[in-house]
Coordinates of C-alpha atoms in Angstrom, one line a residue:
X1 CA -70.5 19.5 -64.5
X2 CA -70.5 23.0 -65.9
X3 CA -71.5 25.8 -63.5
X4 CA -71.5 29.6 -63.5
X5 CA -70.8 31.2 -60.1
X6 CA -72.6 34.6 -59.7
X7 CA -72.7 37.1 -56.9
X8 CA -69.9 37.6 -54.3
X9 CA -67.3 35.5 -56.1
X10 CA -64.2 37.7 -56.2
X11 CA -62.7 36.9 -52.8
X12 CA -63.2 33.2 -53.5
X13 CA -61.8 33.0 -57.0
X14 CA -58.4 31.5 -56.4
X15 CA -59.6 28.9 -53.9
X16 CA -62.6 28.2 -56.1
X17 CA -60.3 27.3 -59.0
X18 CA -58.5 24.8 -56.7
X19 CA -61.6 23.1 -55.4
X20 CA -63.4 23.1 -58.8
X21 CA -60.3 21.2 -60.2
X22 CA -60.5 18.8 -57.2
X23 CA -64.2 18.1 -57.8
X24 CA -64.1 18.0 -61.6
X25 CA -66.2 21.1 -62.0
X26 CA -66.0 23.3 -65.1
X27 CA -66.6 27.0 -64.7
X28 CA -68.5 28.2 -67.7
X29 CA -70.5 31.4 -68.3
X30 CA -73.1 29.2 -69.9
X31 CA -73.1 26.7 -67.1
X32 CA -75.8 26.2 -64.4
X33 CA -75.9 29.4 -62.3
X34 CA -75.1 29.2 -58.6
X35 CA -75.6 32.5 -56.7
X36 CA -73.2 33.1 -53.9
X37 CA -73.9 35.3 -50.8
X38 CA -71.7 35.9 -47.8
X39 CA -73.8 36.6 -44.6
X40 CA -73.8 35.8 -41.0
X41 CA -75.6 32.7 -39.8
X42 CA -75.9 29.1 -40.8
X43 CA -74.9 27.6 -44.2
X44 CA -77.8 27.6 -46.6
X45 CA -77.9 25.7 -49.8
X46 CA -80.7 25.3 -52.3
X47 CA -81.3 24.4 -55.9
X48 CA -84.2 24.3 -58.3
X49 CA -84.4 23.6 -62.0
X50 CA -83.3 27.2 -62.9
X51 CA -80.6 28.0 -60.4
X52 CA -78.7 27.2 -57.3
X53 CA -77.7 29.3 -54.3
X54 CA -75.1 29.1 -51.5
X55 CA -75.1 31.4 -48.4
X56 CA -72.2 31.2 -46.0
X57 CA -70.4 33.1 -43.3
X58 CA -66.7 31.9 -43.3
X59 CA -64.8 31.0 -46.4
X60 CA -64.4 27.4 -45.2
X61 CA -68.1 27.2 -44.9
X62 CA -68.4 28.1 -48.6
X63 CA -66.1 25.2 -49.7
X64 CA -68.0 22.7 -47.6
X65 CA -71.3 24.1 -48.9
X66 CA -70.0 23.8 -52.5
X67 CA -69.2 20.2 -51.9
X68 CA -72.6 19.5 -50.4
X69 CA -74.3 21.2 -53.4
X70 CA -72.3 19.1 -55.9
X71 CA -73.0 16.0 -53.9
X72 CA -76.7 16.6 -53.7
X73 CA -77.3 17.7 -57.2
X74 CA -76.1 14.2 -58.4
X75 CA -79.2 12.8 -56.6
X76 CA -81.8 15.5 -57.1
X77 CA -82.5 18.7 -59.1
X78 CA -84.4 20.4 -56.2
X79 CA -83.2 20.5 -52.6
X80 CA -82.6 22.7 -49.6
X81 CA -79.9 22.1 -47.0
X82 CA -79.2 24.1 -43.8
X83 CA -76.2 23.4 -41.6
X84 CA -75.3 25.1 -38.3
X85 CA -71.6 25.1 -37.5
X86 CA -71.0 23.7 -34.0
X87 CA -67.5 25.1 -33.6
X88 CA -65.7 28.3 -34.5
X89 CA -62.5 26.3 -35.1
X90 CA -62.3 22.7 -36.2
X91 CA -59.3 21.1 -37.7
X92 CA -56.3 18.8 -37.4
X93 CA -52.7 18.7 -36.1
X94 CA -50.1 17.4 -38.5
X95 CA -47.2 15.7 -36.7
X96 CA -44.0 16.5 -38.5
X97 CA -41.7 15.6 -35.6
X98 CA -41.8 11.7 -35.5
X99 CA -39.7 11.2 -38.7
X100 CA -42.4 11.7 -41.3
X101 CA -42.3 15.3 -42.6
X102 CA -45.0 15.8 -45.2
X103 CA -44.0 17.4 -48.4
X104 CA -45.7 20.7 -49.5
X105 CA -47.7 18.8 -52.1
X106 CA -48.7 16.2 -49.6
X107 CA -50.0 18.9 -47.2
X108 CA -51.8 20.6 -50.1
X109 CA -53.7 17.4 -51.0
X110 CA -54.7 17.2 -47.3
X111 CA -55.8 20.8 -47.4
X112 CA -58.1 20.2 -50.4
X113 CA -59.8 17.3 -48.7
X114 CA -60.1 19.4 -45.5
X115 CA -61.7 22.3 -47.4
X116 CA -64.4 20.1 -48.9
X117 CA -65.0 18.5 -45.5
X118 CA -65.2 22.0 -43.9
X119 CA -62.2 21.8 -41.5
X120 CA -60.6 25.2 -41.0
X121 CA -57.3 24.9 -39.1
X122 CA -54.0 23.0 -39.4
X123 CA -51.7 22.9 -36.4
X124 CA -48.2 22.3 -37.8
X125 CA -46.4 20.4 -35.0
X126 CA -42.7 20.9 -35.6
X127 CA -40.4 20.3 -32.6
X128 CA -37.2 20.7 -34.6
X129 CA -38.3 20.3 -38.1
X130 CA -38.1 23.9 -39.3
X131 CA -34.9 25.7 -40.2
X132 CA -33.6 28.3 -37.7
X133 CA -30.8 30.4 -39.2
X134 CA -28.6 30.7 -36.0
X135 CA -28.8 27.0 -35.2
X136 CA -27.6 24.8 -38.1
X137 CA -27.9 21.6 -36.0
X138 CA -31.5 22.3 -35.2
X139 CA -33.4 19.8 -37.3
X140 CA -30.2 18.7 -39.0
X141 CA -30.9 15.7 -41.4
X142 CA -34.5 15.6 -40.1
X143 CA -36.3 16.9 -43.2
X144 CA -36.8 20.4 -41.6
X145 CA -39.0 22.8 -43.5
X146 CA -37.6 26.0 -45.0
X147 CA -39.5 29.2 -44.5
X148 CA -40.5 29.2 -48.1
X149 CA -42.1 25.8 -47.8
X150 CA -44.1 26.8 -44.8
X151 CA -45.2 30.0 -46.5
X152 CA -46.3 28.1 -49.6
X153 CA -48.5 25.9 -47.4
X154 CA -49.9 28.9 -45.6
X155 CA -50.7 30.7 -48.8
X156 CA -52.5 27.6 -50.2
X157 CA -54.4 27.1 -47.0
X158 CA -55.5 30.8 -46.9
X159 CA -57.1 30.5 -50.3
X160 CA -59.3 27.7 -48.9
X161 CA -60.2 29.5 -45.7
X162 CA -57.9 27.4 -43.6
X163 CA -55.7 28.8 -40.8
X164 CA -52.3 27.3 -40.3
X165 CA -50.8 27.6 -36.8
X166 CA -47.2 27.0 -36.0
X167 CA -46.7 24.6 -33.1
X168 CA -43.3 24.4 -31.4
X169 CA -41.9 23.3 -28.1
X170 CA -40.4 25.8 -25.6
X171 CA -39.8 23.6 -22.6
X172 CA -39.9 19.8 -23.1
X173 CA -40.2 17.3 -26.0
X174 CA -36.9 18.5 -27.4
X175 CA -34.7 15.3 -27.3
X176 CA -33.8 15.6 -31.0
X177 CA -33.1 19.3 -30.8
X178 CA -31.0 19.1 -27.6
X179 CA -28.8 16.1 -28.5
X180 CA -26.2 18.3 -30.2
X181 CA -23.4 20.1 -28.4
X182 CA -24.7 23.5 -29.3
X183 CA -27.4 22.9 -26.7
X184 CA -25.1 21.9 -23.8
X185 CA -25.6 25.1 -21.8
X186 CA -29.4 25.3 -22.2
X187 CA -30.2 21.7 -21.4
X188 CA -31.8 20.7 -18.1
X189 CA -32.4 17.1 -18.9
X190 CA -32.1 15.3 -22.3
X191 CA -35.4 16.6 -23.5
X192 CA -36.1 19.7 -21.3
X193 CA -34.7 23.2 -21.6
X194 CA -32.8 24.9 -18.8
X195 CA -35.2 27.4 -17.2
X196 CA -33.5 30.7 -16.2
X197 CA -30.6 30.5 -18.7
X198 CA -30.1 33.5 -20.9
X199 CA -29.1 31.2 -23.8
X200 CA -32.4 29.4 -23.4
X201 CA -34.4 32.5 -23.9
X202 CA -32.3 33.7 -26.8
X203 CA -32.9 30.3 -28.4
X204 CA -36.7 30.4 -27.7
X205 CA -36.9 33.9 -29.1
X206 CA -35.3 32.7 -32.3
X207 CA -37.6 29.7 -32.5
X208 CA -40.7 31.9 -32.0
X209 CA -39.7 34.5 -34.5
X210 CA -38.7 32.0 -37.1
X211 CA -41.7 29.6 -36.6
X212 CA -44.3 32.4 -36.8
X213 CA -42.9 34.4 -39.7
X214 CA -44.2 32.2 -42.6
X215 CA -47.8 32.2 -41.3
X216 CA -50.6 34.8 -41.4
X217 CA -52.0 33.8 -38.1
X218 CA -51.2 35.7 -34.9
X219 CA -51.5 32.4 -32.9
X220 CA -48.7 30.2 -31.9
X221 CA -48.7 26.9 -30.0
X222 CA -45.7 26.9 -27.6
X223 CA -46.1 23.4 -26.2
X224 CA -45.1 23.1 -22.5
X225 CA -46.4 19.6 -22.1
X226 CA -45.0 16.5 -20.5
X227 CA -42.0 18.1 -18.8
X228 CA -42.0 15.3 -16.2
X229 CA -38.5 15.9 -14.9
X230 CA -38.7 19.7 -15.0
X231 CA -36.0 21.2 -12.6
X232 CA -34.5 17.8 -11.8
X233 CA -31.4 17.9 -14.0
X234 CA -28.9 20.7 -14.5
X235 CA -31.4 23.1 -13.0
X236 CA -31.4 21.1 -9.7
X237 CA -27.6 21.2 -9.6
X238 CA -27.4 25.0 -10.1
X239 CA -30.4 26.1 -8.1
X240 CA -31.3 23.4 -5.7
X241 CA -34.8 22.0 -5.4
X242 CA -37.7 24.3 -6.2
X243 CA -41.4 23.6 -6.4
X244 CA -42.2 22.8 -10.0
X245 CA -45.3 25.1 -10.1
X246 CA -42.9 28.0 -9.5
X247 CA -40.5 26.9 -12.2
X248 CA -43.2 26.3 -14.7
X249 CA -44.9 29.7 -14.2
X250 CA -41.6 31.6 -14.1
X251 CA -40.6 30.0 -17.4
X252 CA -44.1 30.4 -19.0
X253 CA -44.2 34.2 -18.2
X254 CA -40.9 34.7 -19.9
X255 CA -41.9 32.8 -23.0
X256 CA -45.3 34.5 -23.2
X257 CA -43.5 37.9 -22.9
X258 CA -41.4 36.9 -26.0
X259 CA -44.6 36.0 -27.8
X260 CA -46.1 39.4 -26.8
X261 CA -43.1 41.1 -28.3
X262 CA -44.0 39.6 -31.7
X263 CA -47.8 40.3 -31.2
X264 CA -48.6 36.6 -31.0
X265 CA -51.3 34.9 -28.9
X266 CA -49.7 31.8 -27.3
X267 CA -51.4 28.5 -26.8
X268 CA -50.1 25.7 -24.4
X269 CA -51.1 22.2 -23.5
X270 CA -52.7 22.1 -20.1
X271 CA -51.4 18.8 -18.7
X272 CA -48.4 20.1 -16.7
X273 CA -50.7 22.1 -14.4
X274 CA -52.9 19.0 -13.7
X275 CA -49.9 16.7 -13.3
X276 CA -48.2 19.0 -10.8
X277 CA -51.5 19.3 -8.9
X278 CA -52.0 15.5 -8.8
X279 CA -50.6 13.4 -6.0
X280 CA -49.6 10.6 -8.4
X281 CA -48.7 12.9 -11.4
X282 CA -51.8 11.8 -13.4
X283 CA -53.0 14.3 -16.0
X284 CA -56.6 13.0 -15.8
X285 CA -56.9 13.2 -12.0
X286 CA -60.2 14.7 -11.1
X287 CA -58.9 15.3 -7.6
X288 CA -55.9 17.3 -8.7
X289 CA -55.4 20.3 -6.5
X290 CA -54.0 23.3 -8.4
X291 CA -53.4 26.2 -6.0
X292 CA -55.5 29.4 -6.6
X293 CA -52.3 31.5 -6.7
X294 CA -50.9 29.3 -9.5
X295 CA -54.1 29.8 -11.5
X296 CA -54.1 33.5 -10.9
X297 CA -50.4 33.8 -12.0
X298 CA -51.1 32.3 -15.4
X299 CA -50.9 35.0 -18.1
X300 CA -54.4 36.3 -19.2
X301 CA -53.7 36.1 -22.9
X302 CA -52.9 32.4 -22.8
X303 CA -55.1 29.7 -24.2
X304 CA -55.0 26.2 -22.7
X305 CA -55.5 23.0 -24.8
X306 CA -57.1 20.1 -23.0
X307 CA -55.9 17.0 -24.9
X308 CA -57.6 13.7 -24.3
X309 CA -57.9 10.7 -26.7
X310 CA -58.4 8.1 -24.1
X311 CA -61.8 8.4 -22.4
X312 CA -65.0 7.0 -23.8
X313 CA -67.3 8.4 -21.1
X314 CA -68.9 11.7 -22.1
X315 CA -69.4 12.7 -18.5
X316 CA -65.7 12.5 -17.8
X317 CA -65.0 15.0 -20.6
X318 CA -67.7 17.3 -19.3
X319 CA -66.1 17.3 -15.8
X320 CA -62.6 17.9 -17.1
X321 CA -63.7 20.7 -19.4
X322 CA -65.3 22.4 -16.3
X323 CA -62.0 22.0 -14.4
X324 CA -60.2 23.7 -17.3
X325 CA -62.8 26.6 -17.2
X326 CA -61.7 27.2 -13.6
X327 CA -58.5 28.6 -15.2
X328 CA -60.6 31.5 -16.4
X329 CA -61.2 30.9 -20.1
X330 CA -62.8 28.4 -22.4
X331 CA -60.2 25.7 -23.4
X332 CA -59.4 24.4 -26.8
X333 CA -60.1 20.7 -27.0
X334 CA -57.7 18.3 -28.8
X335 CA -58.9 14.8 -29.6
X336 CA -57.1 12.2 -31.6
X337 CA -57.3 10.1 -34.8
X338 CA -55.3 7.1 -33.6
X339 CA -52.5 6.9 -36.2
X340 CA -49.7 6.5 -33.7
X341 CA -47.4 3.7 -32.3
X342 CA -48.9 1.1 -34.6
X343 CA -48.8 0.2 -38.3
X344 CA -52.6 0.7 -39.0
X345 CA -55.1 3.2 -37.6
X346 CA -57.2 2.3 -34.5
X347 CA -60.6 3.4 -35.6
X348 CA -62.4 1.7 -32.7
X349 CA -60.7 4.0 -30.2
X350 CA -61.0 7.0 -32.6
X351 CA -64.7 6.7 -32.8
X352 CA -65.4 5.9 -29.2
X353 CA -63.3 8.8 -27.9
X354 CA -64.3 11.3 -30.5
X355 CA -68.0 10.8 -30.2
X356 CA -67.9 11.2 -26.5
X357 CA -65.5 14.1 -26.4
X358 CA -67.1 16.3 -29.1
X359 CA -70.6 15.7 -27.7
X360 CA -69.3 16.9 -24.4
X361 CA -67.7 20.0 -26.1
X362 CA -71.0 20.9 -27.7
X363 CA -72.8 20.6 -24.4
X364 CA -70.3 22.6 -22.4
X365 CA -69.8 25.4 -24.9
X366 CA -66.3 24.5 -26.1
X367 CA -66.0 26.2 -29.5
X368 CA -62.5 25.3 -30.7
X369 CA -61.4 21.7 -31.3
X370 CA -58.9 19.8 -33.4
X371 CA -57.8 16.2 -34.0
X372 CA -54.2 15.2 -33.4
X373 CA -52.6 12.7 -35.8
X374 CA -49.5 11.7 -34.0
X375 CA -46.8 9.5 -35.5
X376 CA -45.1 8.2 -32.4
X377 CA -42.4 5.5 -32.8
X378 CA -41.5 5.9 -36.5
X379 CA -44.7 7.3 -38.2
X380 CA -45.4 3.8 -39.7
X381 CA -49.1 4.6 -40.2
X382 CA -49.6 6.8 -43.2
X383 CA -51.7 9.9 -42.3
X384 CA -54.1 9.4 -45.3
X385 CA -55.1 6.1 -43.8
X386 CA -56.6 8.2 -41.0
X387 CA -58.9 10.2 -43.3
X388 CA -62.1 8.7 -41.8
X389 CA -61.2 10.3 -38.5
X390 CA -60.9 13.7 -40.2
X391 CA -64.3 13.2 -41.7
X392 CA -65.7 12.2 -38.3
X393 CA -64.4 15.5 -36.8
X394 CA -65.8 17.4 -39.8
X395 CA -69.3 16.0 -39.5
X396 CA -69.4 16.6 -35.8
X397 CA -68.6 20.2 -36.7
X398 CA -71.8 20.7 -38.6
X399 CA -74.4 18.5 -36.7
X400 CA -75.4 17.9 -33.1
X401 CA -75.1 14.2 -33.7
X402 CA -73.3 12.2 -36.4
X403 CA -75.3 9.8 -38.5
X404 CA -73.1 6.9 -39.6
X405 CA -74.9 6.5 -43.0
X406 CA -74.4 10.1 -43.7
X407 CA -70.8 10.0 -42.6
X408 CA -70.2 7.2 -45.1
X409 CA -71.8 9.3 -47.9
X410 CA -69.7 12.3 -47.0
X411 CA -66.5 10.3 -46.9
X412 CA -67.2 8.8 -50.3
X413 CA -67.7 12.3 -51.8
X414 CA -65.0 14.3 -49.9
X415 CA -62.3 11.6 -50.0
X416 CA -63.3 9.4 -52.9
X417 CA -63.1 6.3 -50.7
X418 CA -65.3 3.6 -49.3
X419 CA -65.5 4.1 -45.6
X420 CA -66.1 0.5 -44.7
X421 CA -62.9 -0.4 -46.6
X422 CA -60.9 2.2 -44.7
X423 CA -62.4 0.9 -41.4
X424 CA -61.3 -2.6 -42.3
X425 CA -57.7 -1.4 -41.6
X426 CA -58.8 -1.5 -37.9
X427 CA -58.7 -5.3 -38.2
X428 CA -54.9 -5.4 -38.3
X429 CA -55.0 -4.8 -34.5
X430 CA -58.6 -5.9 -33.6
X431 CA -57.6 -9.5 -33.9
X432 CA -58.7 -12.7 -32.0
X433 CA -57.9 -12.0 -28.4
X434 CA -58.5 -8.3 -28.6
X435 CA -61.7 -6.8 -27.2
X436 CA -64.2 -5.2 -29.6
X437 CA -63.1 -1.8 -30.7
X438 CA -59.5 -2.4 -29.5
X439 CA -60.2 0.1 -26.7
X440 CA -57.2 -1.3 -24.8
X441 CA -54.9 -0.1 -27.6
X442 CA -53.2 -3.4 -28.7
X443 CA -50.8 -3.3 -31.6
X444 CA -50.5 -7.0 -32.6
X445 CA -49.7 -6.2 -36.3
X446 CA -46.7 -4.3 -35.2
X447 CA -45.2 -6.8 -32.8
X448 CA -46.0 -9.7 -35.0
X449 CA -44.2 -8.1 -38.0
X450 CA -41.1 -7.1 -36.1
X451 CA -40.6 -9.8 -33.5
X452 CA -38.0 -12.4 -34.1
X453 CA -39.0 -15.9 -35.2
X454 CA -36.4 -17.5 -33.0
X455 CA -37.0 -15.5 -29.8
X456 CA -40.6 -14.6 -30.2
X457 CA -41.1 -12.2 -27.3
X458 CA -44.8 -12.0 -27.9
X459 CA -45.5 -15.6 -28.8
X460 CA -47.0 -16.4 -25.4
X461 CA -49.4 -13.6 -25.8
X462 CA -51.0 -15.0 -29.0
X463 CA -50.7 -18.7 -28.2
X464 CA -53.9 -20.6 -29.2
X465 CA -55.2 -17.7 -31.3
X466 CA -55.9 -18.2 -35.1
X467 CA -53.7 -15.2 -36.1
X468 CA -52.6 -16.7 -39.5
X469 CA -56.2 -17.4 -40.5
X470 CA -57.3 -13.9 -39.4
X471 CA -54.7 -12.2 -41.5
X472 CA -55.3 -14.5 -44.5
X473 CA -59.0 -13.6 -44.5
X474 CA -58.1 -9.9 -44.0
X475 CA -55.8 -10.0 -47.1
X476 CA -58.7 -11.3 -49.2
X477 CA -61.0 -8.5 -48.1
X478 CA -58.3 -5.9 -48.7
X479 CA -57.7 -7.1 -52.2
X480 CA -61.4 -6.3 -52.9
X481 CA -61.1 -3.0 -51.1
X482 CA -58.1 -2.0 -53.2
X483 CA -60.3 -2.5 -56.4
X484 CA -63.0 -0.2 -54.9
X485 CA -60.5 2.5 -53.8
X486 CA -58.4 3.2 -56.9
X487 CA -57.5 6.7 -55.7
X488 CA -55.9 5.2 -52.6
X489 CA -54.5 2.1 -54.2
X490 CA -51.0 2.7 -52.8
X491 CA -52.4 2.5 -49.3
X492 CA -54.4 -0.7 -49.9
X493 CA -51.5 -2.3 -51.8
X494 CA -49.3 -1.9 -48.8
X495 CA -51.9 -3.2 -46.4
X496 CA -52.7 -6.2 -48.6
X497 CA -49.0 -7.2 -48.5
X498 CA -48.8 -6.6 -44.8
X499 CA -51.8 -9.0 -44.2
X500 CA -50.1 -11.6 -46.5
X501 CA -46.8 -11.4 -44.6
X502 CA -48.6 -11.7 -41.2
X503 CA -50.7 -14.6 -42.5
X504 CA -47.4 -16.6 -42.5
X505 CA -45.3 -14.9 -39.9
X506 CA -47.8 -14.3 -37.1
X507 CA -47.7 -17.9 -35.7
X508 CA -44.4 -18.9 -37.2
X509 CA -42.4 -18.7 -34.0
X510 CA -45.1 -20.8 -32.1
X511 CA -45.0 -23.5 -34.8
X512 CA -41.3 -23.5 -34.8
X513 CA -41.0 -23.8 -31.0
X514 CA -43.6 -26.6 -30.9
X515 CA -41.8 -28.5 -33.6
X516 CA -38.5 -28.1 -31.9
X517 CA -39.9 -29.2 -28.5
X518 CA -41.1 -32.4 -30.1
X519 CA -37.9 -32.8 -32.2
X520 CA -40.1 -33.0 -35.3
X521 CA -37.3 -32.6 -37.9
X522 CA -39.7 -32.9 -40.8
X523 CA -41.8 -30.0 -39.6
X524 CA -38.8 -27.9 -38.9
X525 CA -37.6 -28.6 -42.4
X526 CA -41.0 -27.6 -43.8
X527 CA -40.9 -24.4 -41.8
X528 CA -37.3 -23.5 -42.7
X529 CA -38.4 -23.8 -46.4
X530 CA -40.9 -21.1 -45.8
X531 CA -38.3 -18.6 -44.6
X532 CA -36.9 -17.7 -48.1
X533 CA -40.3 -16.8 -49.6
X534 CA -41.2 -15.0 -46.4
X535 CA -38.0 -12.9 -46.7
X536 CA -39.0 -11.9 -50.2
X537 CA -42.5 -11.1 -49.1
X538 CA -41.2 -8.8 -46.3
X539 CA -38.9 -7.1 -48.8
X540 CA -41.9 -6.5 -51.1
X541 CA -43.7 -5.0 -48.2
X542 CA -40.8 -2.7 -47.6
X543 CA -40.8 -1.5 -51.2
X544 CA -44.6 -0.9 -51.1
X545 CA -44.2 1.0 -47.9
X546 CA -41.3 3.0 -49.4
X547 CA -43.5 4.0 -52.4
X548 CA -46.2 5.1 -50.1
X549 CA -43.9 7.1 -47.9
X550 CA -42.2 8.9 -50.7
X551 CA -45.5 9.8 -52.3
X552 CA -46.2 12.1 -49.4
X553 CA -43.2 12.6 -47.1
X554 CA -39.7 13.9 -47.4
X555 CA -37.0 11.1 -47.5
X556 CA -35.6 11.9 -44.1
X557 CA -36.9 9.4 -41.6
X558 CA -37.5 6.6 -44.1
X559 CA -34.0 5.3 -43.2
X560 CA -35.4 4.2 -39.8
X561 CA -38.1 2.0 -41.5
X562 CA -35.5 0.7 -44.0
X563 CA -33.5 -0.4 -41.0
X564 CA -36.5 -2.0 -39.3
X565 CA -37.5 -4.0 -42.4
X566 CA -33.9 -4.9 -42.9
X567 CA -33.8 -6.2 -39.4
X568 CA -36.7 -8.5 -40.1
X569 CA -35.1 -9.7 -43.4
X570 CA -31.7 -10.4 -42.0
X571 CA -33.1 -12.2 -38.9
X572 CA -35.1 -14.4 -41.1
X573 CA -31.9 -15.2 -43.0
X574 CA -30.1 -16.0 -39.7
X575 CA -33.0 -18.1 -38.6
X576 CA -32.7 -20.2 -41.8
X577 CA -29.0 -20.6 -41.2
X578 CA -29.5 -21.7 -37.6
X579 CA -32.2 -24.2 -38.5
X580 CA -30.1 -25.6 -41.4
X581 CA -27.1 -26.1 -39.1
X582 CA -29.2 -28.0 -36.6
X583 CA -30.8 -30.1 -39.3
X584 CA -27.5 -31.2 -40.7
X585 CA -26.0 -31.8 -37.3
X586 CA -23.5 -28.9 -37.1
X587 CA -25.0 -27.8 -33.8
X588 CA -26.6 -30.0 -31.1
X589 CA -29.3 -27.5 -30.1
X590 CA -30.9 -24.2 -30.9
X591 CA -30.5 -22.2 -27.7
X592 CA -33.2 -19.6 -28.6
X593 CA -35.7 -22.4 -29.0
X594 CA -34.6 -24.1 -25.8
X595 CA -36.0 -21.1 -23.8
X596 CA -39.5 -21.2 -22.5
X597 CA -41.9 -18.5 -23.9
X598 CA -43.0 -16.1 -21.2
X599 CA -45.9 -13.7 -21.4
X600 CA -44.7 -10.2 -22.5
X601 CA -46.1 -7.9 -19.8
X602 CA -44.0 -4.8 -19.9
X603 CA -43.9 -1.8 -19.8
X604 CA -47.7 -1.8 -19.4
X605 CA -49.7 -4.3 -17.5
X606 CA -51.9 -6.0 -20.1
X607 CA -55.6 -5.7 -19.2
X608 CA -58.1 -8.3 -20.3
X609 CA -58.9 -7.9 -24.0
X610 CA -55.4 -6.8 -24.9
X611 CA -52.5 -8.6 -26.5
X612 CA -49.9 -5.9 -26.0
X613 CA -48.2 -2.9 -27.5
X614 CA -44.7 -1.6 -27.4
X615 CA -42.0 0.5 -29.1
X616 CA -39.9 -1.1 -31.7
X617 CA -36.8 -1.6 -29.6
X618 CA -38.8 -3.6 -27.0
X619 CA -40.4 -5.8 -29.6
X620 CA -37.3 -7.0 -31.5
X621 CA -35.0 -8.0 -28.6
X622 CA -34.8 -8.5 -24.9
X623 CA -31.2 -7.4 -25.1
X624 CA -29.9 -3.8 -24.8
X625 CA -30.8 -2.3 -28.2
X626 CA -28.4 0.6 -27.8
X627 CA -26.1 2.1 -25.2

């Protein structure tokens, strides 16, 4: 479409070029005129046969409005649209600390989609994945960003009206950073810094100064979450036992003073205060007792982030938001697009928690929100597969309630994908035996891919369930989805192959155990003949995953997934060898198949409607994986 932008265009020009290219819009002096006006108030869009108009307040509102205008003009030549932004900040957190470090171009694509959606902040979560001059081992071989790379991202985001905020850790969550010898004198436990050490605060100052320098914002997220063993390592040996509230606040004040030195406004996660005030260490304890003097000692210029991607009850969110307000300020809320721990997104949990949480935020006056996209346990789920969750957050940001039909239309326009096809990815883990919506957070696709066919630690959990059939039918649906989503074909190609692999492998161990127990040599021979093509199918899956990874991420971290896929392939080879030796009489029995299959119930007690979840090392073996 040819358009001519008129009015207050100058400050938008560079970003406008980016988004016009993304949307296929040609800027032409003879094109259809669209008059642009910046003013306070809601977004206003209209069009008649002679001209169009867009009125907006923030730059991000303009790019959302432009997308809305282009979308609507394809249906009608006359229209009027008004949207009232529900939040002053609404965006995402990119996790660059769980092996997957997105490239600059990968982030820029995400920024373009965000701009059209109307999302205006990116929290860059980098525990140790940014270069710090005085600490060469900090982020070593982890794909750390250079200052130039982060600045390039921030420059690009700024053109689109998106704020990028550095997010680092200044207390806990630093296992990868502290594993090297340089950190010996500032390590409390394996993942927590030693409070009170001069070297610790020199280190933190270097982190804060370096992390903030590439960005325009004066905000910085300094972490402070999940320091469960604070003061119980080297600190305990040197200082004796101290009440952890005191240690936490002492440290926080020093870190905030460093942020003040660089004119930065610090943000922290709120959970440690609630955990320390809870008798059982539970973050979400409504009865947590946080002493008034502790609350009063918290620095005034500090923002707390209430993170919660677990509850589906709006009333709970409202109560917990009010508990946060007792700290003296309106909290930032962090929800989640469930891209972590598994191989596919959990959209059932994403929708149930997001709808409840953001509704509560609107009713309680919370004005700043963002969606986390964690990549725990290897970042196996590609972030773009979670784009529906971003769209959900975006639409919540411009309406009191989200209409599902309208959400699908917006996703089609902003992302260029079919929302139902992306939601089909949920079926990798919402399998037979899993309750509707997968609200109990099962990850069968992960444990069925990685578990060993001879030892089958999760076989008892799926016994009697038609898993092969489920994944076979899913593969057929995803083949059709791939054809409908050409822009995202690499994602769907990978998931088609994953479903194909699982349609054979999911129940393989159960069938093998059954055949062995009945000494059915013919069936065992038939199953052993399937192992070679299964190995080839897994290797093809690895290659498709590799293509997908390298299209968006730096190479560092992929070696972990190569090793995981390699483990599946080599164990299938060993299984074939073991079965052949038994079939020809070289061994009298197969000890792995002599063992009874027990229900896998650790480390979490499995509630009804769940099949299980776990980290890789607890899926592949019951033996010590390392150490």
